[in-house]
PDB file of C-alpha atoms in Angstrom:
ATOM      1  CA  MET A 723      78.941  42.756 -13.750  1.00  0.00           C
ATOM      2  CA  ARG A 724      77.218  39.317 -13.489  1.00  0.00           C
ATOM      3  CA  LEU A 725      73.873  39.183 -11.653  1.00  0.00           C
ATOM      4  CA  PRO A 726      73.276  36.712  -8.861  1.00  0.00           C
ATOM      5  CA  ARG A 727      71.173  33.749  -9.934  1.00  0.00           C
ATOM      6  CA  ALA A 728      68.696  34.281  -7.115  1.00  0.00           C
ATOM      7  CA  VAL A 729      67.719  37.716  -8.434  1.00  0.00           C
ATOM      8  CA  THR A 730      64.960  37.576 -11.080  1.00  0.00           C
ATOM      9  CA  LEU A 731      64.263  39.954 -13.886  1.00  0.00           C
ATOM     10  CA  PRO A 732      61.049  41.449 -12.432  1.00  0.00           C
ATOM     11  CA  ALA A 733      62.886  42.297  -9.239  1.00  0.00           C
ATOM     12  CA  LEU A 734      65.420  44.453 -11.143  1.00  0.00           C
ATOM     13  CA  TYR A 735      63.049  45.864 -13.719  1.00  0.00           C
ATOM     14  CA  PRO A 736      59.593  46.164 -12.139  1.00  0.00           C
ATOM     15  CA  ARG A 737      58.256  48.544 -14.768  1.00  0.00           C
ATOM     16  CA  ARG A 738      59.267  46.238 -17.616  1.00  0.00           C
ATOM     17  CA  ALA A 739      57.657  43.282 -15.840  1.00  0.00           C
ATOM     18  CA  LEU A 740      54.442  45.234 -15.414  1.00  0.00           C
ATOM     19  CA  VAL A 741      54.387  46.146 -19.090  1.00  0.00           C
ATOM     20  CA  VAL A 742      55.054  42.564 -20.200  1.00  0.00           C
ATOM     21  CA  GLY A 743      52.301  41.286 -17.909  1.00  0.00           C
ATOM     22  CA  SER A 744      49.831  43.838 -19.263  1.00  0.00           C
ATOM     23  CA  VAL A 745      50.645  42.851 -22.834  1.00  0.00           C
ATOM     24  CA  LEU A 746      50.124  39.153 -22.049  1.00  0.00           C
ATOM     25  CA  ALA A 747      46.826  39.905 -20.335  1.00  0.00           C
ATOM     26  CA  LEU A 748      45.575  41.796 -23.373  1.00  0.00           C
ATOM     27  CA  ALA A 749      46.690  39.016 -25.690  1.00  0.00           C
ATOM     28  CA  VAL A 750      45.274  36.118 -23.743  1.00  0.00           C
ATOM     29  CA  GLY A 751      42.188  37.836 -22.351  1.00  0.00           C
ATOM     30  CA  PRO A 752      40.675  37.742 -18.862  1.00  0.00           C
ATOM     31  CA  VAL A 753      41.508  34.653 -16.852  1.00  0.00           C
ATOM     32  CA  ALA A 754      38.556  33.160 -14.898  1.00  0.00           C
ATOM     33  CA  LEU A 755      39.271  31.957 -11.417  1.00  0.00           C
ATOM     34  CA  ALA A 756      38.113  28.453 -10.426  1.00  0.00           C
ATOM     35  CA  PRO A 757      34.986  28.624  -8.218  1.00  0.00           C
ATOM     36  CA  ALA A 758      35.365  27.738  -4.587  1.00  0.00           C
ATOM     37  CA  PRO A 759      34.005  24.297  -3.668  1.00  0.00           C
ATOM     38  CA  ASP A 760      30.433  24.317  -2.308  1.00  0.00           C
ATOM     39  CA  PRO A 761      30.449  23.026   1.292  1.00  0.00           C
ATOM     40  CA  THR A 762      26.829  21.837   0.895  1.00  0.00           C
ATOM     41  CA  PRO A 763      26.690  18.323  -0.612  1.00  0.00           C
ATOM     42  CA  THR A 764      24.654  18.078  -3.780  1.00  0.00           C
ATOM     43  CA  PRO A 765      21.880  15.439  -3.507  1.00  0.00           C
ATOM     44  CA  ALA A 766      22.265  12.532  -5.846  1.00  0.00           C
ATOM     45  CA  THR A 767      20.001  12.719  -8.845  1.00  0.00           C
ATOM     46  CA  THR A 768      17.561   9.882  -9.499  1.00  0.00           C
ATOM     47  CA  PRO A 769      18.491   7.824 -12.546  1.00  0.00           C
ATOM     48  CA  ALA A 770      15.935   8.232 -15.297  1.00  0.00           C
ATOM     49  CA  GLY A 771      15.468   4.484 -15.572  1.00  0.00           C
ATOM     50  CA  ASP A 772      14.898   3.846 -11.871  1.00  0.00           C
ATOM     51  CA  ARG A 773      11.116   4.005 -11.967  1.00  0.00           C
ATOM     52  CA  GLY A 774      10.596   2.657  -8.455  1.00  0.00           C
ATOM     53  CA  THR A 775      12.867   5.247  -6.851  1.00  0.00           C
ATOM     54  CA  ARG A 776      11.261   8.103  -8.742  1.00  0.00           C
ATOM     55  CA  LEU A 777       7.714   7.016  -7.923  1.00  0.00           C
ATOM     56  CA  TYR A 778       8.544   6.440  -4.280  1.00  0.00           C
ATOM     57  CA  LEU A 779      10.141   9.865  -3.841  1.00  0.00           C
ATOM     58  CA  GLU A 780       7.190  11.526  -5.581  1.00  0.00           C
ATOM     59  CA  GLN A 781       4.290   9.635  -3.990  1.00  0.00           C
ATOM     60  CA  CYS A 782       5.426   7.927  -0.771  1.00  0.00           C
ATOM     61  CA  ALA A 783       8.486   9.560   0.788  1.00  0.00           C
ATOM     62  CA  SER A 784       6.598  12.545   2.223  1.00  0.00           C
ATOM     63  CA  CYS A 785       4.822  10.232   4.687  1.00  0.00           C
ATOM     64  CA  HIS A 786       7.041   7.155   4.948  1.00  0.00           C
ATOM     65  CA  GLY A 787      10.450   8.821   4.754  1.00  0.00           C
ATOM     66  CA  VAL A 788      13.074   8.794   2.026  1.00  0.00           C
ATOM     67  CA  ARG A 789      14.442   5.471   3.264  1.00  0.00           C
ATOM     68  CA  GLY A 790      11.139   4.119   4.547  1.00  0.00           C
ATOM     69  CA  GLN A 791      11.977   5.000   8.132  1.00  0.00           C
ATOM     70  CA  GLY A 792       8.465   6.348   8.764  1.00  0.00           C
ATOM     71  CA  SER A 793       7.232   9.624  10.209  1.00  0.00           C
ATOM     72  CA  GLN A 794       4.308  11.078  12.105  1.00  0.00           C
ATOM     73  CA  GLN A 795       2.257  10.821   8.921  1.00  0.00           C
ATOM     74  CA  GLY A 796       3.074   7.228   8.020  1.00  0.00           C
ATOM     75  CA  PRO A 797       4.510   4.017   9.513  1.00  0.00           C
ATOM     76  CA  SER A 798       7.922   2.567   8.774  1.00  0.00           C
ATOM     77  CA  LEU A 799       8.258   0.373   5.697  1.00  0.00           C
ATOM     78  CA  VAL A 800      11.555  -1.205   6.699  1.00  0.00           C
ATOM     79  CA  GLY A 801      11.200  -4.970   6.573  1.00  0.00           C
ATOM     80  CA  VAL A 802       7.456  -5.055   5.793  1.00  0.00           C
ATOM     81  CA  GLY A 803       8.015  -7.351   2.846  1.00  0.00           C
ATOM     82  CA  PRO A 804       6.859  -7.275  -0.789  1.00  0.00           C
ATOM     83  CA  ALA A 805       3.429  -8.779  -0.055  1.00  0.00           C
ATOM     84  CA  ALA A 806       2.411  -5.886   2.203  1.00  0.00           C
ATOM     85  CA  VAL A 807       3.427  -3.267  -0.365  1.00  0.00           C
ATOM     86  CA  ASP A 808       1.756  -5.099  -3.246  1.00  0.00           C
ATOM     87  CA  PHE A 809      -1.473  -5.513  -1.249  1.00  0.00           C
ATOM     88  CA  GLN A 810      -1.748  -1.842  -0.304  1.00  0.00           C
ATOM     89  CA  LEU A 811      -0.971  -0.603  -3.824  1.00  0.00           C
ATOM     90  CA  SER A 812      -2.938  -3.159  -5.845  1.00  0.00           C
ATOM     91  CA  THR A 813      -6.092  -2.599  -3.772  1.00  0.00           C
ATOM     92  CA  GLY A 814      -5.784   1.177  -4.122  1.00  0.00           C
ATOM     93  CA  ARG A 815      -5.491   1.722  -0.383  1.00  0.00           C
ATOM     94  CA  MET A 816      -2.228   3.549  -0.952  1.00  0.00           C
ATOM     95  CA  PRO A 817      -1.278   6.256  -1.632  1.00  0.00           C
ATOM     96  CA  VAL A 818      -3.762   8.473   0.204  1.00  0.00           C
ATOM     97  CA  SER A 819      -4.103  12.232  -0.023  1.00  0.00           C
ATOM     98  CA  ARG A 820      -4.719  12.661   3.715  1.00  0.00           C
ATOM     99  CA  GLU A 821      -4.204  10.700   6.898  1.00  0.00           C
ATOM    100  CA  VAL A 822      -7.046   8.250   7.588  1.00  0.00           C
ATOM    101  CA  SER A 823      -7.626   5.607  10.247  1.00  0.00           C
ATOM    102  CA  GLN A 824      -8.526   2.919   7.714  1.00  0.00           C
ATOM    103  CA  ALA A 825      -7.912   3.208   3.995  1.00  0.00           C
ATOM    104  CA  ARG A 826     -10.718   1.853   1.826  1.00  0.00           C
ATOM    105  CA  ARG A 827     -10.432  -0.256  -1.281  1.00  0.00           C
ATOM    106  CA  ARG A 828     -10.563   1.662  -4.556  1.00  0.00           C
ATOM    107  CA  GLU A 829      -9.124   1.544  -8.042  1.00  0.00           C
ATOM    108  CA  PRO A 830      -5.313   1.366  -7.914  1.00  0.00           C
ATOM    109  CA  VAL A 831      -3.480   4.590  -8.641  1.00  0.00           C
ATOM    110  CA  PHE A 832      -0.495   2.882 -10.288  1.00  0.00           C
ATOM    111  CA  SER A 833      -0.235   0.491 -13.189  1.00  0.00           C
ATOM    112  CA  ALA A 834       0.921  -3.082 -12.693  1.00  0.00           C
ATOM    113  CA  ASP A 835       4.438  -2.193 -13.866  1.00  0.00           C
ATOM    114  CA  ASP A 836       4.628   0.785 -11.510  1.00  0.00           C
ATOM    115  CA  ILE A 837       3.450  -1.354  -8.594  1.00  0.00           C
ATOM    116  CA  SER A 838       6.104  -3.942  -9.366  1.00  0.00           C
ATOM    117  CA  ALA A 839       8.767  -1.213  -9.473  1.00  0.00           C
ATOM    118  CA  LEU A 840       7.631   0.222  -6.133  1.00  0.00           C
ATOM    119  CA  VAL A 841       7.563  -3.236  -4.540  1.00  0.00           C
ATOM    120  CA  ASP A 842      11.158  -3.834  -5.626  1.00  0.00           C
ATOM    121  CA  HIS A 843      12.242  -0.428  -4.344  1.00  0.00           C
ATOM    122  CA  VAL A 844      10.668  -0.800  -0.894  1.00  0.00           C
ATOM    123  CA  ALA A 845      12.081  -4.325  -0.612  1.00  0.00           C
ATOM    124  CA  GLY A 846      15.516  -2.697  -0.620  1.00  0.00           C
ATOM    125  CA  PHE A 847      14.808  -0.955   2.692  1.00  0.00           C
ATOM    126  CA  GLY A 848      15.370  -4.143   4.681  1.00  0.00           C
ATOM    127  CA  ASP A 849      14.860  -7.880   4.626  1.00  0.00           C
ATOM    128  CA  GLY A 850      11.866  -9.490   6.261  1.00  0.00           C
ATOM    129  CA  GLY A 851       8.171  -9.792   5.670  1.00  0.00           C
ATOM    130  CA  PRO A 852       6.387 -12.250   3.380  1.00  0.00           C
ATOM    131  CA  GLU A 853       6.953 -12.394  -0.343  1.00  0.00           C
ATOM    132  CA  VAL A 854       4.103 -12.024  -2.819  1.00  0.00           C
ATOM    133  CA  PRO A 855       2.436 -15.474  -2.643  1.00  0.00           C
ATOM    134  CA  ARG A 856       1.854 -17.740  -5.598  1.00  0.00           C
ATOM    135  CA  VAL A 857      -1.675 -19.090  -5.375  1.00  0.00           C
ATOM    136  CA  ALA A 858      -2.743 -22.412  -6.868  1.00  0.00           C
ATOM    137  CA  PRO A 859      -6.256 -23.890  -7.182  1.00  0.00           C
ATOM    138  CA  GLY A 860      -7.407 -25.452  -3.917  1.00  0.00           C
ATOM    139  CA  ASP A 861     -10.212 -27.528  -2.474  1.00  0.00           C
ATOM    140  CA  VAL A 862     -13.371 -25.483  -1.939  1.00  0.00           C
ATOM    141  CA  ALA A 863     -14.770 -27.737   0.798  1.00  0.00           C
ATOM    142  CA  SER A 864     -11.585 -27.479   2.852  1.00  0.00           C
ATOM    143  CA  GLY A 865     -11.480 -23.750   2.211  1.00  0.00           C
ATOM    144  CA  ARG A 866     -14.999 -23.404   3.595  1.00  0.00           C
ATOM    145  CA  ALA A 867     -13.869 -24.934   6.878  1.00  0.00           C
ATOM    146  CA  VAL A 868     -10.821 -22.635   7.058  1.00  0.00           C
ATOM    147  CA  PHE A 869     -12.994 -19.618   6.300  1.00  0.00           C
ATOM    148  CA  ALA A 870     -15.603 -20.495   8.928  1.00  0.00           C
ATOM    149  CA  ALA A 871     -12.949 -20.923  11.615  1.00  0.00           C
ATOM    150  CA  ASN A 872     -10.770 -17.902  10.862  1.00  0.00           C
ATOM    151  CA  CYS A 873     -12.541 -15.356   8.659  1.00  0.00           C
ATOM    152  CA  ALA A 874     -16.326 -15.516   9.075  1.00  0.00           C
ATOM    153  CA  PRO A 875     -16.398 -13.953  12.578  1.00  0.00           C
ATOM    154  CA  CYS A 876     -15.262 -10.615  11.078  1.00  0.00           C
ATOM    155  CA  HIS A 877     -16.019 -10.778   7.353  1.00  0.00           C
ATOM    156  CA  GLY A 878     -19.387 -12.476   7.735  1.00  0.00           C
ATOM    157  CA  ALA A 879     -20.480 -15.961   6.788  1.00  0.00           C
ATOM    158  CA  THR A 880     -20.806 -14.926   3.154  1.00  0.00           C
ATOM    159  CA  GLY A 881     -17.810 -12.569   2.950  1.00  0.00           C
ATOM    160  CA  SER A 882     -19.975  -9.450   2.763  1.00  0.00           C
ATOM    161  CA  GLY A 883     -18.013  -7.649   5.507  1.00  0.00           C
ATOM    162  CA  ALA A 884     -19.064  -6.281   8.880  1.00  0.00           C
ATOM    163  CA  VAL A 885     -18.641  -3.280  11.162  1.00  0.00           C
ATOM    164  CA  LEU A 886     -16.014  -3.680  13.896  1.00  0.00           C
ATOM    165  CA  THR A 887     -15.047  -1.505  16.870  1.00  0.00           C
ATOM    166  CA  ASN A 888     -13.677   2.059  16.941  1.00  0.00           C
ATOM    167  CA  GLY A 889     -14.861   2.897  13.447  1.00  0.00           C
ATOM    168  CA  TRP A 890     -13.057  -0.015  11.821  1.00  0.00           C
ATOM    169  CA  SER A 891     -14.720  -2.471   9.485  1.00  0.00           C
ATOM    170  CA  ALA A 892     -13.933  -5.795   7.887  1.00  0.00           C
ATOM    171  CA  PRO A 893     -14.325  -5.145   4.149  1.00  0.00           C
ATOM    172  CA  PRO A 894     -16.287  -7.354   1.764  1.00  0.00           C
ATOM    173  CA  LEU A 895     -14.189  -9.900  -0.059  1.00  0.00           C
ATOM    174  CA  TYR A 896     -15.969 -10.115  -3.395  1.00  0.00           C
ATOM    175  CA  ASP A 897     -13.592  -7.856  -5.343  1.00  0.00           C
ATOM    176  CA  ALA A 898     -10.347  -9.303  -3.953  1.00  0.00           C
ATOM    177  CA  SER A 899      -8.151 -11.247  -6.344  1.00  0.00           C
ATOM    178  CA  ALA A 900      -6.628 -14.587  -5.408  1.00  0.00           C
ATOM    179  CA  THR A 901      -3.242 -12.985  -4.770  1.00  0.00           C
ATOM    180  CA  GLN A 902      -4.757 -10.222  -2.642  1.00  0.00           C
ATOM    181  CA  ILE A 903      -6.614 -12.758  -0.484  1.00  0.00           C
ATOM    182  CA  ALA A 904      -3.425 -14.718   0.124  1.00  0.00           C
ATOM    183  CA  GLU A 905      -1.481 -11.507   0.817  1.00  0.00           C
ATOM    184  CA  ALA A 906      -4.026 -10.397   3.412  1.00  0.00           C
ATOM    185  CA  VAL A 907      -3.760 -13.783   5.140  1.00  0.00           C
ATOM    186  CA  ARG A 908       0.021 -13.537   5.385  1.00  0.00           C
ATOM    187  CA  VAL A 909       0.323  -9.808   6.102  1.00  0.00           C
ATOM    188  CA  GLY A 910      -2.702  -9.094   8.306  1.00  0.00           C
ATOM    189  CA  PRO A 911      -3.581  -5.530   7.223  1.00  0.00           C
ATOM    190  CA  GLY A 912      -5.359  -3.231   9.663  1.00  0.00           C
ATOM    191  CA  LEU A 913      -6.938  -5.073  12.583  1.00  0.00           C
ATOM    192  CA  MET A 914      -6.700  -8.401  10.790  1.00  0.00           C
ATOM    193  CA  PRO A 915      -4.232 -10.840  12.368  1.00  0.00           C
ATOM    194  CA  ALA A 916      -1.491 -12.334  10.231  1.00  0.00           C
ATOM    195  CA  PHE A 917      -1.441 -16.091   9.684  1.00  0.00           C
ATOM    196  CA  PRO A 918       2.132 -17.339   9.183  1.00  0.00           C
ATOM    197  CA  GLY A 919       2.967 -20.638   7.576  1.00  0.00           C
ATOM    198  CA  GLN A 920       2.926 -22.570  10.829  1.00  0.00           C
ATOM    199  CA  VAL A 921      -0.685 -21.462  11.451  1.00  0.00           C
ATOM    200  CA  LEU A 922      -2.079 -21.833   7.936  1.00  0.00           C
ATOM    201  CA  THR A 923      -0.103 -23.825   5.402  1.00  0.00           C
ATOM    202  CA  ASP A 924       0.218 -22.794   1.776  1.00  0.00           C
ATOM    203  CA  GLN A 925      -2.267 -25.523   0.849  1.00  0.00           C
ATOM    204  CA  GLN A 926      -4.799 -24.180   3.330  1.00  0.00           C
ATOM    205  CA  VAL A 927      -4.345 -20.688   1.914  1.00  0.00           C
ATOM    206  CA  ASP A 928      -4.950 -22.061  -1.591  1.00  0.00           C
ATOM    207  CA  ASP A 929      -8.108 -23.804  -0.340  1.00  0.00           C
ATOM    208  CA  LEU A 930      -9.293 -20.651   1.407  1.00  0.00           C
ATOM    209  CA  THR A 931      -8.645 -18.528  -1.677  1.00  0.00           C
ATOM    210  CA  SER A 932     -10.646 -20.894  -3.876  1.00  0.00           C
ATOM    211  CA  TYR A 933     -13.589 -20.765  -1.476  1.00  0.00           C
ATOM    212  CA  VAL A 934     -13.570 -16.972  -1.177  1.00  0.00           C
ATOM    213  CA  ARG A 935     -13.459 -16.667  -4.948  1.00  0.00           C
ATOM    214  CA  ARG A 936     -16.456 -18.998  -5.089  1.00  0.00           C
ATOM    215  CA  LEU A 937     -18.359 -16.604  -2.812  1.00  0.00           C
ATOM    216  CA  ARG A 938     -17.989 -13.946  -5.483  1.00  0.00           C
ATOM    217  CA  THR A 939     -19.925 -16.043  -7.990  1.00  0.00           C
ATOM    218  CA  GLU A 940     -22.632 -16.782  -5.417  1.00  0.00           C
ATOM    219  CA  ARG A 941     -23.368 -13.157  -4.554  1.00  0.00           C
ATOM    220  CA  LEU A 942     -26.603 -13.055  -6.545  1.00  0.00           C
ATOM    221  CA  ASP A 943     -29.201 -15.574  -5.416  1.00  0.00           C
ATOM    222  CA  PRO A 944     -31.180 -17.240  -8.215  1.00  0.00           C
ATOM    223  CA  GLY A 945     -34.452 -16.408  -6.496  1.00  0.00           C
ATOM    224  CA  GLY A 946     -35.917 -14.524  -3.564  1.00  0.00           C
ATOM    225  CA  ASN A 947     -34.431 -11.679  -1.559  1.00  0.00           C
ATOM    226  CA  PRO A 948     -30.830 -12.327  -0.463  1.00  0.00           C
ATOM    227  CA  LEU A 949     -31.324  -9.992   2.554  1.00  0.00           C
ATOM    228  CA  GLY A 950     -27.891  -8.544   2.016  1.00  0.00           C
ATOM    229  CA  ARG A 951     -26.350 -11.995   2.602  1.00  0.00           C
ATOM    230  CA  LEU A 952     -26.070 -11.344   6.317  1.00  0.00           C
ATOM    231  CA  GLY A 953     -25.521 -14.999   7.148  1.00  0.00           C
ATOM    232  CA  PRO A 954     -27.824 -17.727   8.499  1.00  0.00           C
ATOM    233  CA  LEU A 955     -27.945 -16.442  12.088  1.00  0.00           C
ATOM    234  CA  ALA A 956     -28.879 -12.873  11.210  1.00  0.00           C
ATOM    235  CA  GLU A 957     -31.251 -13.963   8.470  1.00  0.00           C
ATOM    236  CA  GLY A 958     -32.962 -16.445  10.817  1.00  0.00           C
ATOM    237  CA  LEU A 959     -33.380 -13.772  13.483  1.00  0.00           C
ATOM    238  CA  LEU A 960     -34.865 -11.414  10.921  1.00  0.00           C
ATOM    239  CA  ALA A 961     -37.311 -14.110   9.849  1.00  0.00           C
ATOM    240  CA  TRP A 962     -38.438 -14.695  13.447  1.00  0.00           C
ATOM    241  CA  VAL A 963     -38.970 -10.956  13.968  1.00  0.00           C
ATOM    242  CA  ALA A 964     -41.081 -10.800  10.815  1.00  0.00           C
ATOM    243  CA  VAL A 965     -43.175 -13.782  11.972  1.00  0.00           C
ATOM    244  CA  LEU A 966     -43.734 -12.237  15.416  1.00  0.00           C
ATOM    245  CA  VAL A 967     -44.844  -8.960  13.841  1.00  0.00           C
ATOM    246  CA  LEU A 968     -47.337 -10.834  11.687  1.00  0.00           C
ATOM    247  CA  LEU A 969     -48.635 -12.801  14.688  1.00  0.00           C
ATOM    248  CA  VAL A 970     -49.125  -9.656  16.777  1.00  0.00           C
ATOM    249  CA  ALA A 971     -50.877  -7.948  13.881  1.00  0.00           C
ATOM    250  CA  GLY A 972     -53.140 -10.988  13.428  1.00  0.00           C
ATOM    251  CA  VAL A 973     -54.048 -11.142  17.119  1.00  0.00           C
ATOM    252  CA  ARG A 974     -54.919  -7.430  17.187  1.00  0.00           C
ATOM    253  CA  TRP A 975     -57.063  -7.817  14.099  1.00  0.00           C
ATOM    254  CA  LEU A 976     -58.928 -10.777  15.607  1.00  0.00           C
ATOM    255  CA  GLY A 977     -59.408  -8.814  18.853  1.00  0.00           C
ATOM    256  CA  ARG A 978     -61.026  -5.935  16.956  1.00  0.00           C
ATOM    257  CA  ARG A 979     -63.325  -8.307  15.107  1.00  0.00           C
ATOM    258  CA  ALA A 980     -64.398  -9.938  18.369  1.00  0.00           C
ATOM    259  CA  ALA A 981     -65.088  -6.530  19.966  1.00  0.00           C
ATOM    260  CA  GLU A 982     -67.313  -5.562  17.073  1.00  0.00           C
TER     261      GLU A 982
END
């Protein structure tokens, strides 16, 4: 009798099929089942060579967000521009270990190469903001006029800094590099206003930078007491107070002599 083609061997001989399957299992060994796909997406790993990404995720993302979107602990970095990032990092104002109203200048945490990598990484968050300026030697006399009109009211006539409102202060300018001075002019960190190209040209910024750098070499007076380089107005007022004190003391002394 011929079997129908649709009927298979295991259907007619189930015991034999079970035996054959057991023999094959012993010969081949246990067969591992493929794991079920994980519904949770695996985060992309940071390439080992992407220094800027690694440093940003380690040092900056906790406050500024993974994509620079900002948070309650730090402002957004989208579109701030390379100059703003370079200024904050090169002056050591960032990163900070705790939230502060005004970060102070200190030694930079990162090396020059690390700062450059971070600047490039943050620049990828969005276009906008000034680039890191290229500063050329300028005219000191013209820079003095620009400084007196735009900078001296806050930073002092000699660039020694001054106390502002609400606990803010205008820092001294003696330790700033030429690039950092130009960056501050274009970015306007803190309470400082930004001066775009239509307000101060690149030539005026070069002149201003040359003058401010000259102030650094004039910090120490060749003779006498510099009085903290408070500026001519404050120093003149202090001189008048000292003269009045001496006059009052002299009058009192003469009055005692006359009474005797």
